């Protein structure tokens, strides 16, 4: 009989925002996530005592929960929330108006009328120079309501059920008092204090396993030796070589020790920061008493390729392996990337029922296709950030999922048993039978370390880190023990991956300059503890805040074109002058799964609208991908639907929206073809459009009816139907 262990592995992580020298933190994310994701994930699991799961807490997060819970550290946002609204200075009012809408607007602002009203009053987009003027228009009561809602909206379903007073305050909606605010903040601190006891209780009754990560979440292979980067990306320019074997040891040793002090027993497993692995770290992991680690399936595929072995996903992925030298062997398992990424990037776009059904469908497919009698399916992902995008915080989806395991929905009498398991329990039942003689060096993102090294901003950070460490090695032996220890701790904090995550052009956030400042603050603190003046370079920003503009995501056509719709670029001039929609993912805090297209071009002539899609070769073999091309005109919204599996001439289906969720069929068109590209054309008249009409264009890609990508990522492209004067107008410009 086939035995299947499904291992949910939820990773909880925040960088070390605390400045120990100032005894303060600049950002509130540990405190706010505590009242939502950290509490919710334990709460929902309590409702299904038969379900097993594994959780990973980075020690830097646990340390901050401790600091917040005891009140030894206040963050800047909390200080502004505590201030009586009537006593706020203009600068403090501007801070509230700027930052107290920091939440997912669709799921955490719009559902609450007063909070949404205040956002509308402020405006969806504001310039920093306008903030004082805008803030002056907010009354004391409005500012007080904003202070309350910024904290109240971050409470999740678990805390709201545990503390009914929160629901009462949400129902009150507006006109909050200072006493109401203090009550919210007190409940917030109580929730923070309950996080560790909640998870420890679940661990002690055997429902969950708790694991660790190197203390300050460094990319451990890069701490060991930045030149390890060249194994996966020999093309990247690198900083001066940084090698700190002792630091890597300390990050692991201190993590295990702090975990044991926090939860009463040492961890058995490790989620390396960002799933980053290399062969050199394996002896260190074993040395501190850890017995297994996990990373991404891409690492396994490349590891097998190093040994000349083929990649058969269904037979290779769903089992653990031995790795490491004799006497230091570890178990290693690899996450299913497709299911794991769907939790973070896909399922919030559909209904909880459809999401839970899709997980079931995927698991059934894995079980059917895998030849082994015993399977270990690892679903490993961020356990905190995804839930902000779910309208109910993911409660219904997770409940349906856990309910399915409680009722053994996937079991087949006499043939198949499917259980949710902690990873250590699964390894006891499905021990490794194969040994990996090699290990590819990379992370869960593209199986390399490019996010954290190689850009000139990243490299500048590594150079500053290396220079500071060199001085500490020289100065450290002469320092008093307490100052030396504090200096090294700040250096370890600066080795954290999050600062380098935001350097470069991979991601962006409103808070990018603050992450930069925090990195340099940790380094400055090292110099302070050494009794030396920090280098002036640490006073200058490494990066500047940049955010994508619509003009960077959408380039408008500059000429009329009439390409041949045959699925290939017939000549160089055929699409010259066409518009372009960027296929790069929107910059943000979470890594976005690989795009479907390498290019999306669009254009027109006076009679028709044309588009060209160049597919990413990595997605050519994915089945079940369909495209919805959405065109919203002044009178009607149309949808063009076609499969990406199209080969040669084909047809697309045109429908028109009648109500919010209803579409009526209009016609089928054969002006579509796919060879090296996919091209299509449709007459303007079939869309009810005339010259001068404004239209909004979006491209949605669906996989088994679930949206997996959208272009442009933030908002539709806005176009104007051309008239006879179009090219003359472009010439004048």
XYZ file of C-alpha atoms in Angstrom:
733
model
C 0.000 0.000 0.000
C 1.299 3.442 -0.947
C 2.135 5.740 1.984
C 2.326 9.480 1.421
C 3.579 12.092 3.886
C 2.673 15.682 3.035
C 4.951 18.024 4.981
C 3.780 21.619 5.342
C 6.829 23.656 6.278
C 6.048 27.290 7.159
C 8.976 29.726 7.346
C 8.643 32.757 9.672
C 11.296 35.406 9.254
C 12.013 39.086 9.789
C 15.391 40.840 9.685
C 16.819 42.377 12.810
C 15.250 45.856 12.807
C 16.513 46.690 16.295
C 19.343 49.137 16.807
C 20.709 47.877 20.150
C 22.738 51.038 20.720
C 19.607 53.206 20.498
C 17.357 50.475 22.017
C 14.772 51.146 19.307
C 13.510 49.738 16.015
C 12.498 51.724 12.979
C 9.958 49.348 11.433
C 6.896 47.598 12.892
C 6.669 44.379 10.908
C 7.492 41.930 13.709
C 4.834 43.468 15.952
C 2.193 43.659 13.213
C 2.811 40.212 11.739
C 2.607 38.785 15.266
C -1.049 39.816 15.589
C -1.852 38.352 12.190
C 0.168 35.580 10.566
C 2.181 34.295 13.533
C -0.893 34.050 15.747
C -3.270 32.924 12.979
C -1.111 30.037 11.798
C -1.008 28.545 15.283
C -4.688 29.293 15.901
C -5.974 27.591 12.741
C -3.816 24.531 13.411
C -5.294 24.249 16.901
C -8.690 23.734 15.272
C -7.403 20.593 13.528
C -5.477 18.606 16.157
C -4.864 15.653 13.816
C -2.973 17.804 11.308
C 0.815 17.945 11.612
C 3.116 20.690 10.326
C 6.635 22.064 10.662
C 7.443 25.696 11.436
C 10.690 27.564 11.070
C 11.412 30.640 13.207
C 14.542 32.643 12.531
C 16.268 33.497 15.811
C 16.394 37.191 14.818
C 12.579 37.120 14.729
C 12.308 35.308 18.068
C 14.692 37.813 19.648
C 12.534 40.714 18.461
C 9.336 39.069 19.731
C 11.068 38.863 23.084
C 12.152 42.525 22.955
C 8.662 43.721 21.992
C 6.908 41.493 24.494
C 8.999 42.752 27.393
C 8.781 46.365 26.218
C 12.551 46.792 26.160
C 12.387 47.949 22.526
C 9.798 50.251 20.942
C 9.534 50.755 17.223
C 9.080 54.143 15.574
C 5.572 53.297 14.355
C 4.472 52.308 17.858
C 5.845 55.534 19.291
C 3.762 57.506 16.780
C 0.704 55.389 17.563
C 1.047 55.936 21.301
C 1.255 59.705 21.015
C -2.061 61.426 21.918
C -3.547 62.612 18.629
C -4.111 66.108 20.036
C -0.388 66.437 20.832
C 0.991 65.421 17.433
C 3.367 67.840 15.738
C 2.971 68.563 12.027
C 5.943 66.296 11.311
C 4.324 63.461 13.296
C 1.000 63.993 11.527
C 2.780 63.739 8.182
C 4.419 60.490 9.338
C 0.989 59.009 10.130
C -0.506 60.110 6.839
C 2.493 58.686 4.964
C 2.997 55.367 6.742
C -0.152 54.336 8.584
C -1.751 52.948 5.442
C 1.061 50.377 5.158
C -1.062 47.299 4.556
C -2.627 45.476 1.645
C -5.278 48.004 0.609
C -7.604 45.478 -1.031
C -7.772 43.112 1.944
C -6.896 45.260 4.960
C -8.042 48.820 4.180
C -11.023 48.779 1.817
C -13.056 46.304 3.929
C -13.205 48.878 6.745
C -15.242 51.968 5.757
C -13.521 54.496 8.013
C -9.999 53.282 7.163
C -10.817 53.408 3.444
C -12.381 56.856 3.829
C -9.163 58.156 5.375
C -7.098 56.626 2.564
C -9.284 58.311 -0.048
C -8.914 61.617 1.774
C -5.134 61.272 1.738
C -5.020 60.098 -1.874
C -3.732 56.860 -3.333
C -0.473 58.387 -4.503
C 1.277 61.157 -2.605
C 4.596 62.934 -2.893
C 6.656 63.415 0.237
C 6.750 67.170 -0.316
C 2.923 67.287 -0.241
C 2.600 65.433 3.062
C 2.651 68.447 5.417
C -0.044 70.166 3.373
C -2.203 67.011 3.304
C -1.641 66.346 7.009
C -2.952 69.806 7.933
C -6.332 68.808 6.506
C -6.659 65.850 8.897
C -8.562 66.639 12.083
C -7.475 65.356 15.481
C -10.286 62.769 15.394
C -9.266 61.583 11.930
C -5.675 61.171 13.053
C -6.789 59.256 16.148
C -8.959 56.980 14.018
C -5.963 56.431 11.719
C -3.729 55.515 14.668
C -6.285 52.930 15.763
C -7.029 51.481 12.326
C -3.384 51.055 11.392
C -3.060 48.637 14.310
C -6.600 47.252 14.362
C -6.542 46.167 10.715
C -3.438 44.035 11.296
C -5.184 41.733 13.769
C -5.955 38.403 12.114
C -8.821 35.988 12.551
C -7.098 34.181 15.421
C -6.643 37.235 17.620
C -10.105 38.594 16.782
C -11.662 35.288 17.904
C -9.517 35.180 21.005
C -10.300 38.774 21.948
C -13.926 39.683 20.978
C -13.296 43.278 22.027
C -11.367 43.717 18.767
C -14.488 42.852 16.769
C -16.465 45.392 18.808
C -13.944 48.100 17.997
C -14.028 47.241 14.306
C -17.789 47.502 14.438
C -17.485 50.927 16.079
C -15.591 51.966 12.938
C -14.960 55.639 13.800
C -14.874 58.150 16.622
C -12.322 56.198 18.641
C -11.101 57.525 21.972
C -7.593 57.532 23.372
C -8.731 54.779 25.743
C -9.847 52.703 22.740
C -6.413 53.143 21.218
C -4.586 52.109 24.363
C -6.825 49.045 24.579
C -5.866 48.040 21.021
C -2.167 48.521 21.713
C -2.399 46.550 24.962
C -4.076 43.624 23.174
C -1.397 43.833 20.533
C 1.358 43.429 23.106
C -0.534 40.564 24.757
C -0.746 38.781 21.409
C 3.003 39.233 20.878
C 3.674 37.709 24.296
C 1.528 34.675 23.460
C 3.279 33.686 20.221
C 6.121 31.612 21.666
C 3.917 29.863 24.299
C 1.391 28.995 21.557
C 3.969 27.305 19.354
C 5.748 25.677 22.275
C 2.452 24.159 23.393
C 1.780 22.784 19.897
C 5.307 21.366 19.821
C 5.023 19.728 23.232
C 1.840 17.916 22.272
C 3.503 16.649 19.088
C 1.402 18.537 16.564
C 4.244 20.605 15.169
C 8.005 20.475 14.785
C 10.020 23.657 15.258
C 13.200 24.321 13.296
C 15.773 27.065 12.958
C 17.776 29.152 10.491
C 21.239 30.748 10.862
C 20.746 33.421 13.527
C 20.494 36.652 11.550
C 19.349 34.960 8.319
C 22.605 35.279 6.339
C 23.187 33.591 2.983
C 25.541 31.135 4.650
C 27.460 30.090 1.504
C 28.306 33.760 0.845
C 29.478 34.218 4.430
C 31.714 31.186 3.972
C 33.143 32.522 0.719
C 31.600 35.007 -1.719
C 33.520 33.351 -4.568
C 31.193 30.341 -4.237
C 28.871 32.546 -6.323
C 30.894 31.684 -9.420
C 29.765 28.051 -9.388
C 26.271 28.997 -10.547
C 26.970 32.468 -12.005
C 30.535 32.839 -13.300
C 29.371 35.933 -15.196
C 28.646 38.092 -12.139
C 31.062 40.839 -11.053
C 31.953 40.209 -7.407
C 33.147 42.333 -4.475
C 36.501 41.881 -2.782
C 36.511 38.293 -1.580
C 34.727 37.839 1.758
C 35.496 34.660 3.715
C 34.286 34.165 7.282
C 34.119 30.482 8.222
C 34.025 31.403 11.927
C 31.013 33.679 11.374
C 29.101 30.909 9.603
C 29.820 28.606 12.548
C 28.670 31.276 15.015
C 25.442 31.996 13.093
C 24.531 28.289 13.294
C 25.767 27.659 16.838
C 23.983 30.692 18.297
C 20.801 29.804 16.400
C 20.616 26.324 17.911
C 21.396 27.636 21.397
C 18.796 30.405 21.248
C 16.176 28.006 19.863
C 16.772 25.625 22.758
C 16.528 28.451 25.300
C 13.286 29.668 23.701
C 11.440 26.394 23.145
C 13.018 24.077 25.722
C 14.602 21.644 23.284
C 17.070 21.883 20.413
C 15.933 21.771 16.795
C 16.585 18.802 14.539
C 16.082 20.596 11.239
C 17.330 23.629 9.369
C 15.817 25.829 6.705
C 18.958 27.543 5.376
C 18.301 31.226 4.740
C 16.526 31.487 1.358
C 17.167 27.757 0.897
C 20.827 28.603 0.210
C 23.180 25.631 0.307
C 26.709 24.593 -0.657
C 28.851 21.541 0.210
C 31.084 23.501 2.613
C 28.235 24.215 5.022
C 27.229 20.578 5.552
C 29.870 19.712 8.215
C 28.929 22.859 10.137
C 25.239 21.910 10.111
C 26.033 18.443 11.443
C 28.492 19.816 13.997
C 25.797 21.868 15.808
C 23.526 18.844 16.189
C 21.131 19.383 13.290
C 20.142 16.232 11.433
C 18.250 17.415 8.349
C 17.894 20.424 6.074
C 15.623 21.456 3.222
C 16.001 23.475 0.036
C 14.420 23.894 -3.402
C 13.828 21.301 -6.118
C 16.015 23.304 -8.517
C 19.010 22.455 -6.333
C 18.217 18.748 -6.670
C 17.860 18.967 -10.458
C 21.242 20.675 -10.785
C 22.866 18.332 -8.272
C 21.787 15.300 -10.282
C 23.051 16.971 -13.459
C 26.462 17.424 -11.813
C 26.605 13.640 -11.452
C 25.445 13.085 -15.022
C 22.031 11.854 -13.942
C 18.779 12.764 -15.738
C 16.080 14.850 -14.062
C 12.896 12.807 -13.720
C 10.894 15.015 -11.386
C 8.186 12.539 -10.412
C 10.650 9.852 -9.341
C 13.456 12.065 -7.969
C 11.745 14.851 -6.041
C 9.412 13.173 -3.561
C 11.960 11.411 -1.380
C 14.706 12.457 1.057
C 18.392 11.838 0.405
C 21.557 11.298 2.422
C 24.206 13.949 1.922
C 27.585 14.630 3.475
C 30.660 12.598 4.321
C 30.584 9.392 6.323
C 30.068 10.107 9.994
C 28.614 13.536 9.197
C 25.699 12.484 7.037
C 22.525 14.578 6.979
C 19.103 14.027 5.487
C 18.136 16.566 2.834
C 14.757 17.107 1.207
C 13.581 19.372 -1.572
C 10.422 21.434 -1.775
C 7.841 21.071 -4.518
C 8.239 24.499 -6.108
C 4.954 24.537 -8.029
C 2.639 23.864 -5.087
C 4.699 25.982 -2.692
C 4.715 29.003 -5.020
C 0.990 28.620 -5.697
C 0.269 29.277 -2.003
C 2.201 32.524 -2.186
C 1.369 33.831 -5.638
C -1.730 32.152 -7.083
C -4.345 30.985 -4.600
C -5.248 34.409 -3.205
C -6.587 35.278 -6.677
C -9.317 32.629 -6.556
C -11.864 31.243 -4.105
C -10.750 29.196 -1.082
C -12.689 26.239 -2.457
C -10.956 26.407 -5.844
C -7.571 26.797 -4.158
C -8.089 23.782 -1.880
C -9.347 21.733 -4.835
C -6.241 22.673 -6.805
C -3.940 21.483 -4.013
C -5.851 18.193 -3.973
C -5.571 17.903 -7.765
C -1.834 18.526 -7.673
C -1.275 16.015 -4.857
C -3.314 13.376 -6.659
C -1.204 13.916 -9.774
C 2.046 13.559 -7.818
C 0.862 10.388 -6.095
C -0.267 8.885 -9.389
C 2.899 9.764 -11.304
C 5.509 8.862 -8.663
C 6.674 5.246 -8.812
C 7.720 4.954 -5.140
C 5.544 3.234 -2.552
C 6.561 5.801 0.070
C 6.505 9.493 -0.740
C 7.524 12.631 1.108
C 5.978 15.747 -0.458
C 7.507 18.936 0.969
C 5.446 22.116 0.669
C 7.796 24.813 1.922
C 7.110 28.541 1.842
C 6.897 31.879 3.621
C 4.363 31.459 6.417
C 3.588 35.146 6.996
C 3.559 37.366 3.890
C 1.087 35.453 1.659
C -1.878 35.845 3.995
C -2.078 39.625 3.578
C -3.259 38.977 0.021
C -6.115 36.662 1.050
C -9.368 38.475 1.858
C -9.915 36.435 5.019
C -6.233 36.036 5.841
C -6.322 32.553 4.306
C -8.505 31.095 7.063
C -11.071 29.426 4.814
C -8.442 28.018 2.440
C -6.269 26.589 5.223
C -9.311 25.248 7.044
C -10.527 23.395 3.939
C -7.033 22.063 3.373
C -6.548 20.873 6.944
C -10.080 19.480 7.041
C -9.241 17.302 4.043
C -6.306 15.750 5.918
C -8.388 15.350 9.069
C -11.018 13.362 7.136
C -8.421 11.457 5.063
C -9.938 12.787 1.837
C -7.043 11.518 -0.286
C -6.947 8.015 1.185
C -8.008 4.994 -0.843
C -8.980 1.994 1.225
C -6.351 -0.733 0.990
C -4.331 1.177 -1.621
C -3.283 4.549 -0.337
C -2.828 6.487 2.903
C -2.020 10.203 2.888
C -0.986 11.947 6.099
C 0.193 15.398 7.043
C 3.432 14.914 8.976
C 6.196 16.837 10.636
C 9.398 16.476 8.684
C 11.208 14.481 11.371
C 8.270 12.065 11.649
C 8.167 11.721 7.864
C 11.906 11.013 7.762
C 11.453 8.303 10.394
C 8.796 6.680 8.227
C 10.456 7.363 4.857
C 14.215 7.309 5.584
C 16.638 8.250 2.815
C 17.748 5.367 0.636
C 19.965 7.241 -1.806
C 23.128 9.283 -1.265
C 23.941 12.470 -3.148
C 27.666 12.612 -3.833
C 27.473 16.275 -4.879
C 25.482 19.373 -3.960
C 24.815 22.318 -6.245
C 25.594 25.704 -4.689
C 22.558 27.986 -4.917
C 19.320 29.236 -3.355
C 15.597 28.673 -3.916
C 15.543 31.588 -6.381
C 16.943 30.556 -9.774
C 19.339 28.164 -8.013
C 21.944 30.901 -7.589
C 22.736 33.843 -5.279
C 22.274 36.708 -7.726
C 19.650 38.465 -5.574
C 22.285 39.100 -2.870
C 25.505 39.689 -4.801
C 26.734 40.897 -8.169
C 24.961 44.267 -8.480
C 27.231 47.243 -7.718
C 25.050 48.115 -4.699
C 25.282 44.548 -3.349
C 29.024 44.522 -3.891
C 29.475 47.866 -2.145
C 27.636 46.410 0.851
C 29.883 43.340 0.911
C 32.981 45.543 0.687
C 31.827 47.652 3.645
C 31.051 44.483 5.578
C 34.477 43.038 4.800
C 36.310 46.224 5.749
C 34.472 46.444 9.072
C 35.145 42.786 9.860
C 38.850 43.196 9.143
C 39.044 46.053 11.643
C 37.117 44.058 14.245
C 39.507 41.114 13.925
C 42.416 43.480 14.587
C 40.746 45.424 17.381
C 38.627 42.715 19.003
C 41.254 40.993 21.179
C 42.005 44.264 22.994
C 38.340 45.077 23.752
C 36.573 44.262 27.036
C 34.646 40.986 26.564
C 31.209 42.611 26.683
C 32.112 45.192 24.044
C 33.748 42.598 21.817
C 30.665 40.404 22.056
C 28.359 43.334 21.224
C 30.540 44.300 18.251
C 30.520 40.782 16.806
C 26.757 40.506 17.294
C 26.232 43.686 15.282
C 28.514 42.389 12.544
C 26.509 39.152 12.395
C 23.327 41.242 12.108
C 24.852 43.103 9.153
C 25.514 39.733 7.464
C 21.742 39.179 7.242
C 20.379 38.586 3.759
C 17.576 41.155 3.878
C 19.760 44.205 3.416
C 21.215 42.709 0.243
C 17.731 41.605 -0.909
C 16.812 45.267 -1.389
C 20.113 46.373 -2.913
C 20.254 46.269 -6.691
C 17.347 46.371 -9.101
C 15.694 43.031 -8.318
C 13.102 44.407 -5.880
C 11.781 47.685 -4.606
C 9.777 48.993 -1.678
C 8.854 52.306 -0.114
C 11.154 51.305 2.742
C 14.231 50.545 0.633
C 16.196 53.538 1.982
C 15.396 52.389 5.516
C 16.768 48.891 4.891
C 19.899 50.547 3.537
C 20.157 52.761 6.630
C 19.681 49.782 8.969
C 22.493 47.841 7.299
C 24.842 50.794 7.682
C 23.617 51.338 11.268
C 24.615 47.805 12.269
C 28.056 48.393 10.755
C 28.391 51.796 12.443
C 27.541 50.135 15.745
C 30.469 47.745 15.277
C 32.813 50.734 15.040
C 31.143 52.362 18.048
C 31.689 49.239 20.157
C 35.321 49.190 18.992
C 35.716 52.761 20.231
C 36.575 53.993 16.735
C 34.855 56.659 14.604
C 32.809 54.990 11.845
C 34.104 55.602 8.309
C 32.356 58.483 6.577
C 31.256 56.069 3.845
C 28.798 54.541 6.312
C 26.991 57.886 6.472
C 26.167 57.843 2.753
C 23.301 55.856 1.217
C 24.268 52.888 -0.914
C 21.018 53.036 -2.859
C 18.303 55.549 -3.666
C 14.595 54.803 -3.463
C 13.176 53.921 -6.862
C 9.735 52.709 -7.787
C 8.527 51.574 -11.227
C 6.430 54.020 -13.194
C 3.685 52.999 -15.615
C 5.798 54.437 -18.432
C 8.462 51.854 -17.618
C 5.960 48.983 -17.674
C 4.160 50.017 -20.896
C 5.729 51.560 -24.001
C 3.190 52.984 -26.448
C 3.308 52.269 -30.222
C 4.929 54.956 -32.354
C 3.740 53.933 -35.817
C 0.985 52.004 -37.590
C 1.925 48.386 -38.335
C 0.390 45.547 -40.352
C 2.233 42.337 -39.462
C 1.493 39.017 -41.118
C -0.330 36.815 -38.592
C 1.645 33.608 -39.099
C 3.283 33.008 -35.710
C 6.759 34.104 -36.728
C 8.641 37.342 -37.253
C 8.697 37.498 -41.037
C 11.133 40.400 -41.231
C 12.836 42.942 -38.990
C 10.454 45.768 -39.850
C 7.233 43.790 -39.296
C 6.877 44.749 -35.588
C 9.122 47.800 -35.599
C 7.386 50.682 -33.852
C 5.071 48.392 -31.861
C 4.228 49.024 -28.223
C 5.567 46.772 -25.486
C 4.343 45.547 -22.102
C 7.129 44.690 -19.672
C 7.180 41.026 -18.695
C 9.384 41.675 -15.668
C 7.517 40.996 -12.408
C 6.355 44.015 -10.412
C 8.941 44.926 -7.819
C 7.867 43.979 -4.335
C 8.671 42.233 -1.099
C 8.031 38.708 -2.345
C 9.772 36.861 -5.126
C 7.428 36.339 -8.062
C 7.354 33.024 -9.882
C 8.968 32.953 -13.372
C 7.065 34.819 -16.083
C 5.330 33.089 -18.962
C 6.539 35.443 -21.684
C 9.872 36.961 -22.626
C 8.130 39.732 -24.591
C 4.618 41.084 -25.204
C 4.235 43.444 -28.152
C 1.087 45.215 -29.308
C 0.195 47.620 -32.054
C -2.383 48.691 -34.577
C -3.376 50.123 -37.873
C -6.603 51.914 -38.735
C -8.629 48.703 -39.017
C -7.259 46.240 -36.471
C -5.471 45.641 -33.181
C -2.531 43.187 -33.178
C -0.464 41.442 -30.493
C 2.606 39.240 -30.358
C 3.633 36.968 -27.482
C 7.146 35.501 -27.217
C 7.060 32.534 -24.846
C 9.677 31.667 -22.277
C 11.074 28.294 -23.349
C 10.948 27.107 -19.731
C 7.146 27.247 -19.900
C 6.603 25.692 -23.324
C 5.975 22.256 -21.808
C 3.546 23.439 -19.123
C 0.077 22.135 -19.812
C -3.222 23.821 -19.102
C -2.074 27.417 -19.705
C -4.689 29.714 -21.252
C -4.629 33.442 -21.923
C -7.438 35.934 -21.331
C -6.804 39.155 -23.229
C -9.042 41.777 -21.566
C -10.008 44.976 -23.395
C -12.172 47.542 -21.606
C -13.605 50.206 -23.915
C -15.942 53.114 -23.148
C -19.045 50.963 -23.661
C -18.130 47.291 -23.214
C -15.477 44.937 -21.902
C -14.297 42.136 -24.176
C -12.301 38.993 -23.504
C -10.208 37.117 -26.063
C -9.373 33.589 -24.904
C -6.861 31.160 -26.381
C -4.548 28.321 -25.238
C -0.777 28.774 -25.111
C -0.395 25.226 -26.392
C -1.514 26.473 -29.821
C 0.688 25.299 -32.687
C 0.238 26.615 -36.222
C -3.013 28.338 -37.242
C -5.779 28.315 -34.663
C -8.646 30.331 -33.311
C -9.467 32.502 -30.330
C -12.818 32.995 -28.687
C -14.291 36.472 -28.264
C -16.840 37.186 -25.516
C -18.394 40.328 -24.034
C -19.041 41.006 -20.356
C -22.731 41.322 -19.463
C -22.542 41.480 -15.672
C -19.647 41.442 -13.187
C -19.217 37.664 -13.402
C -20.963 36.820 -16.665
C -19.752 36.760 -20.255
C -21.667 36.115 -23.469
C -20.108 34.530 -26.514
C -19.659 36.851 -29.486
C -17.625 34.979 -32.096
C -14.580 32.901 -32.865
C -11.729 34.337 -34.945
C -9.082 32.492 -36.915
C -6.644 35.402 -37.104
C -4.186 33.758 -34.695
C -1.139 31.569 -35.269
C 1.790 30.221 -33.274
C 5.212 29.027 -34.365
C 8.260 30.749 -32.894
C 5.872 33.374 -31.449
C 2.135 33.676 -31.006
C 0.456 36.431 -33.051
C -3.162 37.554 -33.318
C -5.271 40.312 -34.823
C -8.829 41.532 -34.283
C -10.763 44.299 -36.065
C -11.540 47.428 -34.033
C -15.184 47.197 -35.132
C -15.560 43.761 -33.512
C -14.647 45.397 -30.197
C -17.080 48.282 -30.710
C -14.181 50.729 -30.828
C -13.574 53.816 -32.933
C -10.718 56.265 -33.395
C -10.108 58.294 -30.250
C -11.663 55.759 -27.853
C -9.640 55.049 -24.717
C -9.177 51.372 -23.843
C -7.611 49.484 -20.957
C -5.606 46.358 -21.789
C -4.621 43.480 -19.474
C -3.225 40.027 -20.187
C -4.124 37.315 -17.663
C -2.602 33.824 -17.821
C -4.547 30.999 -16.194
C -3.440 27.492 -15.323
C -6.297 25.071 -14.702
C -8.618 28.098 -14.294
C -6.357 29.782 -11.687
C -4.669 33.072 -12.564
C -0.903 32.650 -12.356
C 0.312 35.846 -14.055
C -0.940 39.259 -15.178
C 0.612 41.868 -17.440
C 1.069 44.728 -16.699
C 1.379 43.690 -13.069
C 0.013 46.745 -11.273
C -2.780 48.198 -13.440
C -4.064 47.879 -17.034
C -2.255 49.566 -19.888
C -4.204 52.616 -21.111
C -4.317 52.997 -24.907
C -6.062 55.254 -27.413
C -7.493 53.849 -30.666
C -5.561 55.525 -33.517
C -7.069 57.710 -36.189
C -5.714 58.886 -39.570
C -3.620 61.560 -37.854
C -1.801 59.085 -35.559
C 1.550 58.931 -37.358
C 1.568 62.661 -38.027
C 1.008 63.265 -34.319
C 3.853 60.953 -33.391
C 6.102 62.769 -35.869
C 5.333 66.120 -34.229
C 6.246 64.638 -30.847
